């Protein structure tokens, strides 16, 4: 205490200094934050990040969907021999012919070979192809005529019978419309033989 101005103390000021006792925290102790009164367990601790394990599936923070890593491309299975599919354009069925090798021309034991079938020779087809399971029907050709604004000349009758009176050029145009092509002689014989080695008229 200090006084100023003679015997009578004036402007007395008392300075009090408190010595606070600071306790050492013990493990697991929870204190109170002086600002908001919330429990305070000490310095902010960083969350523990566990390393991923093989096969772990995490959640995307945006949409919470399962996220297993980079987007995977869908697996496209190749066609199998004999597989049949329908064309969305002409509505006909087509069979998958796999690539392969065969002997083209006159087969051993065939006594009715034409001169242009000799001599027999090996042919390799390096890529497979789709071949019509049946001849082009009248109804399929009618689709082509209507889709291309051609004059409809398909004769009336059973629409499931083969179309007739079609020239080579018209057949080629039909194939171009349907995303097809006229099979080569080798492709046709290879498919007709169906892996047989006898005369072509006995192939099944």
PDB file of C-alpha atoms in Angstrom, residues 39-193:
ATOM      1  CA  UNK A  39     -14.542 -29.910 -22.271  1.00  0.00           C
ATOM      2  CA  UNK A  40     -10.940 -29.494 -23.254  1.00  0.00           C
ATOM      3  CA  UNK A  41      -8.678 -32.482 -23.235  1.00  0.00           C
ATOM      4  CA  UNK A  42      -5.594 -30.515 -24.131  1.00  0.00           C
ATOM      5  CA  UNK A  43      -3.943 -29.688 -27.406  1.00  0.00           C
ATOM      6  CA  UNK A  44      -5.944 -30.623 -30.505  1.00  0.00           C
ATOM      7  CA  UNK A  45      -4.961 -34.052 -31.650  1.00  0.00           C
ATOM      8  CA  UNK A  46      -4.707 -35.094 -35.290  1.00  0.00           C
ATOM      9  CA  UNK A  47      -7.107 -37.863 -36.292  1.00  0.00           C
ATOM     10  CA  UNK A  48      -5.504 -41.219 -36.758  1.00  0.00           C
ATOM     11  CA  UNK A  49      -5.432 -42.213 -40.447  1.00  0.00           C
ATOM     12  CA  UNK A  50      -5.347 -45.938 -40.978  1.00  0.00           C
ATOM     13  CA  UNK A  51      -3.657 -47.190 -44.165  1.00  0.00           C
ATOM     14  CA  UNK A  52      -5.961 -48.940 -46.655  1.00  0.00           C
ATOM     15  CA  UNK A  53      -6.031 -52.711 -46.737  1.00  0.00           C
ATOM     16  CA  UNK A  54      -6.292 -54.915 -49.853  1.00  0.00           C
ATOM     17  CA  UNK A  55      -9.855 -55.031 -51.170  1.00  0.00           C
ATOM     18  CA  UNK A  56     -11.013 -52.094 -49.023  1.00  0.00           C
ATOM     19  CA  UNK A  57     -13.972 -50.128 -50.438  1.00  0.00           C
ATOM     20  CA  UNK A  58     -14.251 -46.487 -49.409  1.00  0.00           C
ATOM     21  CA  UNK A  59     -17.080 -43.986 -49.755  1.00  0.00           C
ATOM     22  CA  UNK A  60     -16.946 -40.999 -52.043  1.00  0.00           C
ATOM     23  CA  UNK A  61     -17.428 -37.777 -49.997  1.00  0.00           C
ATOM     24  CA  UNK A  62     -19.560 -36.270 -52.763  1.00  0.00           C
ATOM     25  CA  UNK A  63     -22.295 -38.820 -53.194  1.00  0.00           C
ATOM     26  CA  UNK A  64     -21.342 -41.421 -50.564  1.00  0.00           C
ATOM     27  CA  UNK A  65     -21.336 -44.134 -53.189  1.00  0.00           C
ATOM     28  CA  UNK A  66     -18.846 -46.945 -52.897  1.00  0.00           C
ATOM     29  CA  UNK A  67     -15.586 -46.001 -54.569  1.00  0.00           C
ATOM     30  CA  UNK A  68     -13.201 -48.838 -55.296  1.00  0.00           C
ATOM     31  CA  UNK A  69     -10.733 -46.776 -57.321  1.00  0.00           C
ATOM     32  CA  UNK A  70     -10.485 -45.816 -61.002  1.00  0.00           C
ATOM     33  CA  UNK A  71     -13.559 -46.450 -63.153  1.00  0.00           C
ATOM     34  CA  UNK A  72     -13.453 -49.899 -64.688  1.00  0.00           C
ATOM     35  CA  UNK A  73     -14.321 -50.474 -68.336  1.00  0.00           C
ATOM     36  CA  UNK A  74     -17.110 -53.003 -68.932  1.00  0.00           C
ATOM     37  CA  UNK A  75     -15.880 -56.366 -70.147  1.00  0.00           C
ATOM     38  CA  UNK A  76     -16.960 -57.111 -73.715  1.00  0.00           C
ATOM     39  CA  UNK A  77     -17.169 -60.819 -74.361  1.00  0.00           C
ATOM     40  CA  UNK A  78     -16.285 -61.956 -77.903  1.00  0.00           C
ATOM     41  CA  UNK A  79     -18.916 -63.971 -79.786  1.00  0.00           C
ATOM     42  CA  UNK A  80     -18.689 -67.745 -79.644  1.00  0.00           C
ATOM     43  CA  UNK A  81     -18.933 -70.110 -82.651  1.00  0.00           C
ATOM     44  CA  UNK A  82     -22.538 -70.655 -83.631  1.00  0.00           C
ATOM     45  CA  UNK A  83     -23.836 -67.674 -81.644  1.00  0.00           C
ATOM     46  CA  UNK A  84     -26.956 -66.174 -83.221  1.00  0.00           C
ATOM     47  CA  UNK A  85     -28.024 -62.545 -83.101  1.00  0.00           C
ATOM     48  CA  UNK A  86     -30.803 -60.592 -84.770  1.00  0.00           C
ATOM     49  CA  UNK A  87     -30.115 -57.567 -86.927  1.00  0.00           C
ATOM     50  CA  UNK A  88     -32.111 -54.496 -85.853  1.00  0.00           C
ATOM     51  CA  UNK A  89     -32.258 -53.345 -89.481  1.00  0.00           C
ATOM     52  CA  UNK A  90     -33.642 -56.268 -91.461  1.00  0.00           C
ATOM     53  CA  UNK A  91     -34.839 -58.443 -88.567  1.00  0.00           C
ATOM     54  CA  UNK A  92     -32.948 -61.518 -89.801  1.00  0.00           C
ATOM     55  CA  UNK A  93     -30.811 -63.862 -87.724  1.00  0.00           C
ATOM     56  CA  UNK A  94     -27.051 -64.045 -88.281  1.00  0.00           C
ATOM     57  CA  UNK A  95     -24.643 -66.761 -87.105  1.00  0.00           C
ATOM     58  CA  UNK A  96     -21.082 -66.082 -85.936  1.00  0.00           C
ATOM     59  CA  UNK A  97     -18.481 -67.929 -88.037  1.00  0.00           C
ATOM     60  CA  UNK A  98     -15.102 -67.961 -86.240  1.00  0.00           C
ATOM     61  CA  UNK A  99     -11.791 -67.577 -88.072  1.00  0.00           C
ATOM     62  CA  UNK A 100     -10.088 -70.769 -89.187  1.00  0.00           C
ATOM     63  CA  UNK A 101      -8.427 -72.802 -91.892  1.00  0.00           C
ATOM     64  CA  UNK A 102      -9.901 -75.271 -94.391  1.00  0.00           C
ATOM     65  CA  UNK A 103      -9.208 -77.024 -97.702  1.00  0.00           C
ATOM     66  CA  UNK A 104     -11.056 -75.252-100.466  1.00  0.00           C
ATOM     67  CA  UNK A 105     -11.996 -76.939-103.707  1.00  0.00           C
ATOM     68  CA  UNK A 106     -12.415 -80.572-104.674  1.00  0.00           C
ATOM     69  CA  UNK A 107     -12.516 -82.818-101.612  1.00  0.00           C
ATOM     70  CA  UNK A 108     -10.977 -86.310-101.498  1.00  0.00           C
ATOM     71  CA  UNK A 109     -13.487 -88.853-102.775  1.00  0.00           C
ATOM     72  CA  UNK A 110     -15.634 -86.287-104.588  1.00  0.00           C
ATOM     73  CA  UNK A 111     -16.246 -87.602-108.116  1.00  0.00           C
ATOM     74  CA  UNK A 112     -18.381 -84.660-109.224  1.00  0.00           C
ATOM     75  CA  UNK A 113     -15.860 -81.827-108.972  1.00  0.00           C
ATOM     76  CA  UNK A 114     -15.871 -79.087-111.572  1.00  0.00           C
ATOM     77  CA  UNK A 115     -12.637 -78.022-113.242  1.00  0.00           C
ATOM     78  CA  UNK A 116     -12.592 -74.711-111.359  1.00  0.00           C
ATOM     79  CA  UNK A 117     -12.549 -76.649-108.050  1.00  0.00           C
ATOM     80  CA  UNK A 118      -9.128 -78.119-108.794  1.00  0.00           C
ATOM     81  CA  UNK A 119      -6.582 -78.303-107.399  1.00  0.00           C
ATOM     82  CA  UNK A 120      -7.723 -78.209-103.770  1.00  0.00           C
ATOM     83  CA  UNK A 121      -5.793 -75.698-101.673  1.00  0.00           C
ATOM     84  CA  UNK A 122      -5.616 -74.492 -98.090  1.00  0.00           C
ATOM     85  CA  UNK A 123      -7.299 -71.201 -97.242  1.00  0.00           C
ATOM     86  CA  UNK A 124      -6.989 -69.344 -93.924  1.00  0.00           C
ATOM     87  CA  UNK A 125      -9.625 -66.870 -92.777  1.00  0.00           C
ATOM     88  CA  UNK A 126      -7.958 -64.569 -90.260  1.00  0.00           C
ATOM     89  CA  UNK A 127     -11.140 -62.958 -88.946  1.00  0.00           C
ATOM     90  CA  UNK A 128     -14.592 -64.209 -88.122  1.00  0.00           C
ATOM     91  CA  UNK A 129     -17.813 -62.869 -89.618  1.00  0.00           C
ATOM     92  CA  UNK A 130     -21.583 -62.946 -89.278  1.00  0.00           C
ATOM     93  CA  UNK A 131     -23.440 -64.948 -91.941  1.00  0.00           C
ATOM     94  CA  UNK A 132     -27.193 -64.941 -92.559  1.00  0.00           C
ATOM     95  CA  UNK A 133     -28.823 -68.017 -91.060  1.00  0.00           C
ATOM     96  CA  UNK A 134     -31.308 -68.035 -93.939  1.00  0.00           C
ATOM     97  CA  UNK A 135     -31.620 -66.415 -97.323  1.00  0.00           C
ATOM     98  CA  UNK A 136     -32.840 -62.810 -97.351  1.00  0.00           C
ATOM     99  CA  UNK A 137     -36.594 -63.031 -96.992  1.00  0.00           C
ATOM    100  CA  UNK A 138     -39.199 -60.995 -98.814  1.00  0.00           C
ATOM    101  CA  UNK A 139     -40.184 -59.230 -95.582  1.00  0.00           C
ATOM    102  CA  UNK A 140     -36.558 -58.260 -94.858  1.00  0.00           C
ATOM    103  CA  UNK A 141     -36.121 -56.885 -98.360  1.00  0.00           C
ATOM    104  CA  UNK A 142     -39.380 -54.973 -97.982  1.00  0.00           C
ATOM    105  CA  UNK A 143     -37.905 -53.224 -94.939  1.00  0.00           C
ATOM    106  CA  UNK A 144     -34.978 -52.162 -97.088  1.00  0.00           C
ATOM    107  CA  UNK A 145     -37.241 -50.828 -99.834  1.00  0.00           C
ATOM    108  CA  UNK A 146     -39.311 -48.762 -97.411  1.00  0.00           C
ATOM    109  CA  UNK A 147     -36.322 -47.441 -95.460  1.00  0.00           C
ATOM    110  CA  UNK A 148     -34.556 -46.263 -98.623  1.00  0.00           C
ATOM    111  CA  UNK A 149     -37.684 -44.888-100.336  1.00  0.00           C
ATOM    112  CA  UNK A 150     -37.274 -47.320-103.192  1.00  0.00           C
ATOM    113  CA  UNK A 151     -40.189 -48.433-105.285  1.00  0.00           C
ATOM    114  CA  UNK A 152     -41.750 -51.396-103.534  1.00  0.00           C
ATOM    115  CA  UNK A 153     -41.811 -54.205-106.062  1.00  0.00           C
ATOM    116  CA  UNK A 154     -41.712 -57.187-103.744  1.00  0.00           C
ATOM    117  CA  UNK A 155     -44.343 -59.602-104.959  1.00  0.00           C
ATOM    118  CA  UNK A 156     -47.132 -60.601-102.653  1.00  0.00           C
ATOM    119  CA  UNK A 157     -46.986 -64.004-101.037  1.00  0.00           C
ATOM    120  CA  UNK A 158     -45.379 -65.623 -98.036  1.00  0.00           C
ATOM    121  CA  UNK A 159     -43.130 -62.927 -96.520  1.00  0.00           C
ATOM    122  CA  UNK A 160     -40.865 -65.597 -95.006  1.00  0.00           C
ATOM    123  CA  UNK A 161     -39.834 -67.018 -98.380  1.00  0.00           C
ATOM    124  CA  UNK A 162     -36.576 -65.836-100.028  1.00  0.00           C
ATOM    125  CA  UNK A 163     -36.817 -62.675-102.102  1.00  0.00           C
ATOM    126  CA  UNK A 164     -36.451 -63.297-105.841  1.00  0.00           C
ATOM    127  CA  UNK A 165     -35.548 -61.347-108.986  1.00  0.00           C
ATOM    128  CA  UNK A 166     -32.849 -59.294-107.246  1.00  0.00           C
ATOM    129  CA  UNK A 167     -29.772 -58.303-109.266  1.00  0.00           C
ATOM    130  CA  UNK A 168     -26.191 -58.407-107.957  1.00  0.00           C
ATOM    131  CA  UNK A 169     -26.100 -54.608-107.741  1.00  0.00           C
ATOM    132  CA  UNK A 170     -29.367 -54.547-105.796  1.00  0.00           C
ATOM    133  CA  UNK A 171     -28.060 -57.226-103.432  1.00  0.00           C
ATOM    134  CA  UNK A 172     -24.896 -55.171-102.885  1.00  0.00           C
ATOM    135  CA  UNK A 173     -26.962 -52.053-102.107  1.00  0.00           C
ATOM    136  CA  UNK A 174     -29.034 -54.064 -99.657  1.00  0.00           C
ATOM    137  CA  UNK A 175     -25.873 -55.197 -97.868  1.00  0.00           C
ATOM    138  CA  UNK A 176     -24.526 -51.659 -97.671  1.00  0.00           C
ATOM    139  CA  UNK A 177     -27.801 -50.527 -96.115  1.00  0.00           C
ATOM    140  CA  UNK A 178     -27.671 -53.295 -93.528  1.00  0.00           C
ATOM    141  CA  UNK A 179     -23.968 -52.881 -92.694  1.00  0.00           C
ATOM    142  CA  UNK A 180     -23.195 -56.199 -94.380  1.00  0.00           C
ATOM    143  CA  UNK A 181     -21.305 -57.503 -97.391  1.00  0.00           C
ATOM    144  CA  UNK A 182     -21.787 -60.282 -99.906  1.00  0.00           C
ATOM    145  CA  UNK A 183     -19.709 -63.247 -98.689  1.00  0.00           C
ATOM    146  CA  UNK A 184     -16.710 -64.233-100.753  1.00  0.00           C
ATOM    147  CA  UNK A 185     -16.509 -67.696-102.280  1.00  0.00           C
ATOM    148  CA  UNK A 186     -14.035 -68.740 -99.589  1.00  0.00           C
ATOM    149  CA  UNK A 187     -16.248 -67.420 -96.763  1.00  0.00           C
ATOM    150  CA  UNK A 188     -19.302 -69.170 -98.187  1.00  0.00           C
ATOM    151  CA  UNK A 189     -17.562 -72.542 -98.659  1.00  0.00           C
ATOM    152  CA  UNK A 190     -15.864 -72.353 -95.261  1.00  0.00           C
ATOM    153  CA  UNK A 191     -19.203 -71.747 -93.530  1.00  0.00           C
ATOM    154  CA  UNK A 192     -21.020 -74.375 -95.607  1.00  0.00           C
ATOM    155  CA  UNK A 193     -18.429 -77.044 -94.829  1.00  0.00           C
TER     156      UNK A 193
END
